[in-house]
Short mmCIF file of C-alpha atoms and ligand atoms in Angstrom, two decimals:
data_model
loop_
_atom_site.label_atom_id
_atom_site.label_comp_id
_atom_site.label_asym_id
_atom_site.label_seq_id
_atom_site.Cartn_x
_atom_site.Cartn_y
_atom_site.Cartn_z
CA MET U 1 0.00 0.00 0.00
CA ARG U 2 2.82 2.42 0.78
CA GLN U 3 4.02 2.20 -2.81
CA LEU U 4 0.50 2.57 -4.19
CA LEU U 5 -0.11 5.69 -2.05
CA ASP U 6 3.30 7.19 -2.89
CA GLU U 7 2.46 6.76 -6.58
CA ALA U 8 -0.96 8.35 -6.01
CA ALA U 9 0.73 11.33 -4.33
CA LYS U 10 3.12 11.66 -7.27
CA GLY U 11 0.23 11.53 -9.72
CA GLY U 12 -2.02 13.79 -7.60
CA TYR U 13 -4.91 11.33 -7.41
CA GLY U 14 -6.83 9.39 -4.75
CA VAL U 15 -7.48 5.65 -4.49
CA GLY U 16 -10.78 4.18 -3.34
CA ALA U 17 -10.62 1.48 -0.67
CA PHE U 18 -13.61 -0.79 -1.04
CA ASN U 19 -14.81 -3.23 1.60
CA VAL U 20 -15.47 -6.87 0.77
CA ASN U 21 -17.16 -9.83 2.43
CA ASN U 22 -17.53 -12.29 -0.43
CA MET U 23 -16.49 -13.39 -3.90
CA GLU U 24 -18.98 -11.25 -5.82
CA GLN U 25 -17.77 -8.02 -4.20
CA ILE U 26 -14.14 -8.85 -5.01
CA GLN U 27 -15.17 -9.64 -8.60
CA SER U 28 -17.04 -6.33 -8.89
CA ILE U 29 -13.99 -4.35 -7.76
CA MET U 30 -11.54 -6.26 -9.99
CA GLU U 31 -13.77 -5.92 -13.07
CA ALA U 32 -14.14 -2.17 -12.41
CA ALA U 33 -10.36 -1.92 -12.00
CA ARG U 34 -9.73 -3.69 -15.29
CA GLU U 35 -12.28 -1.58 -17.12
CA THR U 36 -10.84 1.69 -15.78
CA LYS U 37 -7.19 0.50 -15.55
CA SER U 38 -7.03 1.36 -11.86
CA PRO U 39 -4.77 0.28 -9.00
CA VAL U 40 -6.88 -1.23 -6.22
CA ILE U 41 -7.25 -1.33 -2.44
CA VAL U 42 -9.51 -4.12 -1.22
CA GLN U 43 -10.20 -3.96 2.49
CA ALA U 44 -11.73 -6.29 5.05
CA SER U 45 -12.92 -5.38 8.52
CA ARG U 46 -12.84 -7.71 11.50
CA GLY U 47 -16.51 -8.39 10.79
CA ALA U 48 -15.70 -9.33 7.19
CA ARG U 49 -12.89 -11.63 8.26
CA ALA U 50 -15.24 -13.41 10.66
CA TYR U 51 -18.02 -13.60 8.05
CA SER U 52 -15.97 -14.90 5.14
CA GLN U 53 -13.24 -16.65 7.18
CA ASP U 54 -9.65 -15.55 6.61
CA ARG U 55 -8.65 -18.48 4.45
CA PHE U 56 -11.51 -17.97 1.98
CA LEU U 57 -10.69 -14.30 1.77
CA TYR U 58 -7.00 -14.96 1.28
CA HIS U 59 -7.54 -17.43 -1.55
CA LEU U 60 -10.11 -15.20 -3.26
CA MET U 61 -7.50 -12.44 -3.25
CA ILE U 62 -4.87 -14.82 -4.65
CA ALA U 63 -7.36 -15.68 -7.41
CA ALA U 64 -7.77 -11.96 -8.10
CA THR U 65 -4.00 -11.54 -8.57
CA GLU U 66 -3.98 -14.52 -10.97
CA ILE U 67 -6.93 -13.37 -13.04
CA TYR U 68 -5.98 -9.67 -13.05
CA PRO U 69 -2.15 -9.69 -13.14
CA GLU U 70 -2.05 -6.19 -14.63
CA ILE U 71 -3.70 -4.60 -11.57
CA PRO U 72 -1.60 -3.48 -8.54
CA LEU U 73 -3.59 -4.88 -5.62
CA VAL U 74 -3.53 -4.23 -1.86
CA LEU U 75 -5.31 -6.30 0.78
CA HIS U 76 -5.85 -4.00 3.75
CA LEU U 77 -7.22 -4.61 7.26
CA ASP U 78 -9.86 -2.00 8.03
CA HIS U 79 -10.05 -0.82 11.70
CA GLY U 80 -7.78 -3.30 13.47
CA ASN U 81 -8.72 -2.96 17.16
CA SER U 82 -5.49 -4.30 18.71
CA PRO U 83 -1.91 -5.24 17.81
CA GLU U 84 -2.99 -8.92 18.01
CA THR U 85 -5.67 -8.40 15.34
CA CYS U 86 -3.13 -6.64 13.11
CA LYS U 87 -0.62 -9.43 13.66
CA SER U 88 -3.14 -12.10 12.67
CA ALA U 89 -3.88 -10.16 9.47
CA ILE U 90 -0.19 -9.79 8.61
CA ASP U 91 0.39 -13.50 9.28
CA MET U 92 -2.51 -14.28 6.95
CA GLY U 93 -1.10 -12.26 4.04
CA PHE U 94 -2.59 -8.77 4.31
CA THR U 95 -0.16 -6.26 2.76
CA SER U 96 -1.47 -3.33 4.80
CA VAL U 97 -3.15 -2.92 8.19
CA MET U 98 -4.99 -0.21 10.03
CA MET U 99 -4.33 0.02 13.76
CA ASP U 100 -7.25 2.08 15.04
CA GLY U 101 -5.93 3.07 18.45
CA SER U 102 -8.30 6.03 18.61
CA LEU U 103 -10.60 3.56 20.35
CA MET U 104 -9.79 1.04 23.04
CA ALA U 105 -9.65 -2.65 22.06
CA ASP U 106 -13.43 -2.90 22.62
CA GLY U 107 -13.76 -0.84 19.42
CA LYS U 108 -16.15 1.59 21.16
CA THR U 109 -14.49 3.63 23.91
CA PRO U 110 -12.38 6.63 22.82
CA SER U 111 -8.80 6.13 24.06
CA SER U 112 -6.09 8.49 25.26
CA PHE U 113 -3.43 9.95 22.95
CA GLU U 114 -0.74 8.01 24.86
CA TYR U 115 -2.55 4.70 24.42
CA ASN U 116 -3.04 5.40 20.70
CA VAL U 117 0.67 6.18 20.21
CA LYS U 118 1.72 3.09 22.16
CA VAL U 119 -0.36 0.50 20.27
CA THR U 120 0.17 2.14 16.87
CA ARG U 121 3.94 2.35 17.37
CA GLU U 122 3.95 -1.35 18.29
CA VAL U 123 2.10 -2.24 15.07
CA VAL U 124 4.36 -0.01 12.94
CA GLU U 125 7.45 -1.82 14.25
CA MET U 126 5.92 -5.25 13.68
CA ALA U 127 4.44 -4.42 10.25
CA HIS U 128 7.37 -2.53 8.74
CA ASP U 129 9.62 -5.42 9.70
CA LYS U 130 7.53 -7.49 7.25
CA GLY U 131 7.27 -4.76 4.60
CA VAL U 132 3.62 -4.16 5.49
CA THR U 133 2.08 -0.65 5.50
CA VAL U 134 0.29 0.88 8.51
CA GLU U 135 -2.63 3.30 8.69
CA GLY U 136 -3.38 4.99 12.02
CA GLU U 137 -6.28 7.12 13.19
CA ILE U 138 -6.28 10.28 15.27
CA GLY U 139 -9.58 11.74 16.45
CA CYS U 140 -12.64 9.47 16.28
CA LEU U 141 -15.00 9.03 13.36
CA GLY U 142 -18.71 9.03 14.01
CA GLY U 143 -21.11 6.17 13.52
CA ILE U 144 -20.62 2.46 13.86
CA GLU U 145 -19.32 0.08 11.21
CA ASP U 146 -19.54 -3.68 11.69
CA GLY U 147 -19.93 -3.11 15.43
CA HIS U 148 -16.83 -0.86 15.49
CA GLY U 149 -17.05 2.84 16.22
CA ALA U 150 -17.59 5.58 18.77
CA GLY U 151 -21.14 6.26 17.55
CA GLY U 152 -22.42 9.84 17.48
CA ASP U 153 -22.51 12.27 14.58
CA GLY U 154 -18.84 12.51 13.69
CA LEU U 155 -18.35 15.92 15.26
CA SER U 156 -17.69 14.81 18.84
CA HIS U 157 -14.01 13.84 18.44
CA LEU U 158 -12.59 15.89 15.55
CA THR U 159 -8.87 15.63 14.80
CA ASP U 160 -6.69 18.34 16.33
CA PRO U 161 -3.92 19.26 13.81
CA GLU U 162 -1.26 19.62 16.52
CA GLN U 163 -2.04 16.14 17.85
CA ALA U 164 -1.96 14.73 14.33
CA ILE U 165 1.59 16.01 13.85
CA ALA U 166 2.79 14.65 17.19
CA PHE U 167 1.09 11.33 16.44
CA VAL U 168 2.80 10.88 13.07
CA GLU U 169 6.19 11.84 14.52
CA GLN U 170 5.86 9.44 17.42
CA THR U 171 4.44 6.45 15.52
CA GLY U 172 5.91 6.54 12.01
CA VAL U 173 2.60 5.60 10.35
CA ASP U 174 2.43 5.62 6.55
CA ALA U 175 -1.15 6.83 6.33
CA LEU U 176 -3.38 8.72 8.71
CA ALA U 177 -7.16 8.62 9.06
CA ILE U 178 -8.47 11.93 10.34
CA ALA U 179 -11.87 12.82 11.73
CA ILE U 180 -13.30 15.84 9.91
CA GLY U 181 -17.00 15.20 10.50
CA THR U 182 -17.63 12.09 8.41
CA SER U 183 -19.20 9.01 9.94
CA HIS U 184 -19.70 5.38 9.04
CA GLY U 185 -22.94 3.94 7.66
CA ALA U 186 -25.72 5.29 5.46
CA TYR U 187 -27.05 8.00 7.80
CA LYS U 188 -24.24 10.54 7.77
CA PHE U 189 -25.97 13.89 7.35
CA SER U 190 -29.61 15.04 7.51
CA SER U 191 -29.03 17.60 4.73
CA LYS U 192 -26.42 18.07 2.02
CA PRO U 193 -23.12 18.82 3.83
CA THR U 194 -20.97 21.79 2.87
CA GLY U 195 -17.19 22.28 3.09
CA GLU U 196 -17.83 23.78 6.53
CA THR U 197 -19.88 20.86 7.88
CA LEU U 198 -17.01 18.68 6.76
CA LYS U 199 -14.22 20.73 8.36
CA MET U 200 -12.22 20.80 5.15
CA ASP U 201 -10.12 23.60 6.69
CA THR U 202 -8.88 21.14 9.33
CA LEU U 203 -7.89 18.70 6.58
CA ILE U 204 -6.06 21.42 4.66
CA ALA U 205 -4.26 22.58 7.84
CA ILE U 206 -3.11 19.03 8.59
CA HIS U 207 -1.86 18.48 5.04
CA LYS U 208 0.15 21.73 5.17
CA ARG U 209 1.90 20.55 8.32
CA LEU U 210 2.28 16.91 7.19
CA PRO U 211 2.84 17.11 3.42
CA ASP U 212 4.43 13.63 3.26
CA THR U 213 1.75 11.74 5.21
CA HIS U 214 -0.97 10.10 3.16
CA LEU U 215 -4.34 11.20 4.51
CA VAL U 216 -7.32 8.83 4.61
CA MET U 217 -10.99 9.76 4.49
CA HIS U 218 -13.24 7.20 6.17
CA GLY U 219 -17.02 7.05 5.88
CA SER U 220 -16.78 8.59 2.42
CA SER U 221 -19.70 7.07 0.61
CA SER U 222 -21.72 9.66 -1.26
CA VAL U 223 -25.01 7.83 -0.59
CA PRO U 224 -26.45 9.03 -3.93
CA LYS U 225 -30.18 9.55 -4.14
CA ASP U 226 -30.61 7.33 -7.21
CA LEU U 227 -29.23 4.32 -5.29
CA GLN U 228 -31.56 5.07 -2.36
CA ASP U 229 -34.47 5.44 -4.78
CA VAL U 230 -33.97 2.00 -6.35
CA ILE U 231 -34.16 0.38 -2.90
CA ASN U 232 -37.27 2.33 -1.90
CA GLN U 233 -38.95 1.84 -5.28
CA TYR U 234 -38.71 -1.93 -4.81
CA GLY U 235 -40.09 -2.20 -1.30
CA GLY U 236 -37.21 -0.83 0.78
CA LYS U 237 -37.65 1.69 3.58
CA LEU U 238 -34.58 3.92 3.70
CA LYS U 239 -35.02 7.28 5.36
CA PRO U 240 -33.75 10.30 3.36
CA THR U 241 -30.02 10.79 3.99
CA TRP U 242 -26.93 12.51 2.59
CA GLY U 243 -23.36 11.27 2.29
CA VAL U 244 -20.08 12.99 1.44
CA PRO U 245 -20.38 14.84 -1.89
CA VAL U 246 -17.82 13.68 -4.47
CA GLU U 247 -16.67 17.27 -5.00
CA GLU U 248 -15.65 17.50 -1.31
CA ILE U 249 -13.64 14.28 -1.70
CA GLN U 250 -12.01 15.76 -4.79
CA LEU U 251 -11.09 18.85 -2.77
CA GLY U 252 -9.58 16.49 -0.18
CA ILE U 253 -7.57 14.75 -2.91
CA LYS U 254 -6.13 18.13 -3.91
CA ASN U 255 -5.04 18.45 -0.26
CA GLY U 256 -3.27 15.18 0.50
CA VAL U 257 -6.11 12.63 0.70
CA ARG U 258 -4.84 9.46 -1.00
CA LYS U 259 -7.15 6.74 0.35
CA ILE U 260 -10.92 7.06 0.35
CA ASN U 261 -13.00 4.42 2.12
CA VAL U 262 -16.26 3.51 0.42
CA ASP U 263 -18.60 0.77 1.57
CA THR U 264 -22.18 2.02 1.98
CA ASP U 265 -22.59 3.01 -1.70
CA ASN U 266 -21.71 -0.54 -2.77
CA ARG U 267 -24.07 -2.04 -0.20
CA LEU U 268 -26.87 0.18 -1.51
CA ALA U 269 -26.17 -0.79 -5.13
CA ILE U 270 -26.20 -4.52 -4.31
CA THR U 271 -29.37 -4.34 -2.23
CA GLY U 272 -31.21 -2.26 -4.83
CA ALA U 273 -30.37 -4.70 -7.62
CA ILE U 274 -31.49 -7.71 -5.57
CA ARG U 275 -34.75 -6.02 -4.49
CA LYS U 276 -35.51 -5.20 -8.12
CA VAL U 277 -35.25 -8.86 -9.18
CA PHE U 278 -37.30 -10.03 -6.20
CA MET U 279 -40.11 -7.58 -7.00
CA GLU U 280 -40.09 -7.98 -10.78
CA LYS U 281 -39.51 -11.74 -10.95
CA PRO U 282 -40.93 -13.29 -7.79
CA GLU U 283 -40.82 -16.69 -9.47
CA GLU U 284 -36.99 -16.65 -9.59
CA PHE U 285 -35.11 -18.81 -7.13
CA ASP U 286 -31.67 -19.25 -8.71
CA PRO U 287 -29.30 -17.07 -6.61
CA ARG U 288 -27.38 -16.21 -9.79
CA SER U 289 -30.45 -14.43 -11.15
CA TYR U 290 -30.02 -11.73 -8.53
CA MET U 291 -26.32 -12.01 -7.64
CA LYS U 292 -25.28 -11.20 -11.22
CA PRO U 293 -27.23 -7.93 -11.42
CA ALA U 294 -26.02 -7.13 -7.89
CA ARG U 295 -22.41 -7.66 -8.98
CA ASP U 296 -22.95 -5.49 -12.07
CA ALA U 297 -24.54 -2.72 -9.98
CA MET U 298 -21.61 -2.64 -7.56
CA LYS U 299 -19.10 -2.71 -10.41
CA LYS U 300 -20.77 0.35 -11.92
CA VAL U 301 -20.48 2.33 -8.67
CA VAL U 302 -16.85 1.27 -8.12
CA ALA U 303 -15.85 2.19 -11.70
CA GLN U 304 -17.52 5.58 -11.28
CA ARG U 305 -15.65 6.27 -8.02
CA MET U 306 -12.33 5.14 -9.56
CA THR U 307 -12.84 7.68 -12.32
CA GLN U 308 -13.94 10.44 -9.91
CA PHE U 309 -10.99 9.84 -7.55
CA GLY U 310 -8.55 10.00 -10.49
CA GLN U 311 -6.99 6.54 -10.07
CA ALA U 312 -8.38 5.41 -13.46
CA GLY U 313 -5.65 4.93 -16.06
CA HIS U 314 -2.85 4.49 -13.51
CA ALA U 315 -2.70 0.68 -13.11
CA GLY U 316 0.18 0.36 -15.55
CA ASP U 317 2.32 3.23 -14.19
CA TYR U 318 4.48 1.03 -11.98
CA LYS U 319 5.39 -2.53 -11.03
CA PRO U 320 4.33 -3.61 -7.52
CA ILE U 321 7.31 -3.97 -5.13
CA PRO U 322 7.31 -7.29 -3.22
CA LEU U 323 7.12 -7.20 0.59
CA ASP U 324 10.76 -8.17 1.16
CA GLU U 325 11.87 -5.16 -0.89
CA MET U 326 9.46 -2.97 1.06
CA ARG U 327 11.05 -4.32 4.23
CA ALA U 328 14.43 -3.07 3.00
CA PHE U 329 12.79 0.29 2.17
CA TYR U 330 11.54 0.64 5.75
CA GLN U 331 14.92 -0.42 7.17
CA GLY U 332 16.57 2.27 5.04
CA MET U 333 14.11 4.82 6.46
CA LEU U 334 15.04 3.80 10.00
CA ALA U 335 18.76 4.03 9.21
CA SER U 336 18.34 7.55 7.87
CA VAL U 337 16.59 8.83 11.02
ZN1 LIG B 1 -13.64 3.50 8.80
#
């Protein structure tokens, strides 16, 4: 991931990080990547790892590298809650991990700065020694994702730029998730958010002070109305809601955001496509009759985001560096400190 984000910084674009739980979601992302010639970050949360089982996930990702050899591909752990969770992911073959020390290991209680530095530093040492990239988080995002999160509206624990700088210096993380008012899940905002609701000035201030740290935007689904409408048109009951407008993400990308986490939009696309088949063809019972349109619907959203984030067309820019070479890269960084 470090290489992929460094390349994105060089090229001035962002890279979507899409969550997966099963084969169809991985296929959707890989097909979108091939169509748009995009490098890819696939991420799995603890919930996803439990749902799909690590070994299934691992072998599905190996299949993706075999079928799509032209696509640089990262398997990233989303919101690791402890060094042990990160270690199990690294042992299993993840090439990047997030240590979310902004919360205690219960994944709910906001932690102290000292605790966050301690656990994140521990993961950085362990991961870099294997050539694996680390994302940290400072400030707490709102909402709850797969049972992980501080809850609330995303404004309760915003990132303080001074703390962000100290955190990066003391931990050596490659990428940093910051809390600027976004939250996990579908219900992010009750009206269309502006650059002020989203605290874009905080993001810009952090990037100015940390120009070499790759910033990460979590909870960055746009929750488009047309995807909500499909679900509600075919019997769903979503309440009106707003996500993060793509133009705000693009402003973030101009200011150091390199990784953009998107999950809800894909969930909406899948659910809408399945509901449509169930309503229009109630006689169907072959799972493929609704999984195929679901896969196509997710692929469409992913391809659109890849184009909007600017990663489209960049898959062939570089050759992925193997982990042992990345290990040497990190050792060189240590030697130069
Ligand atoms: Zn997140």
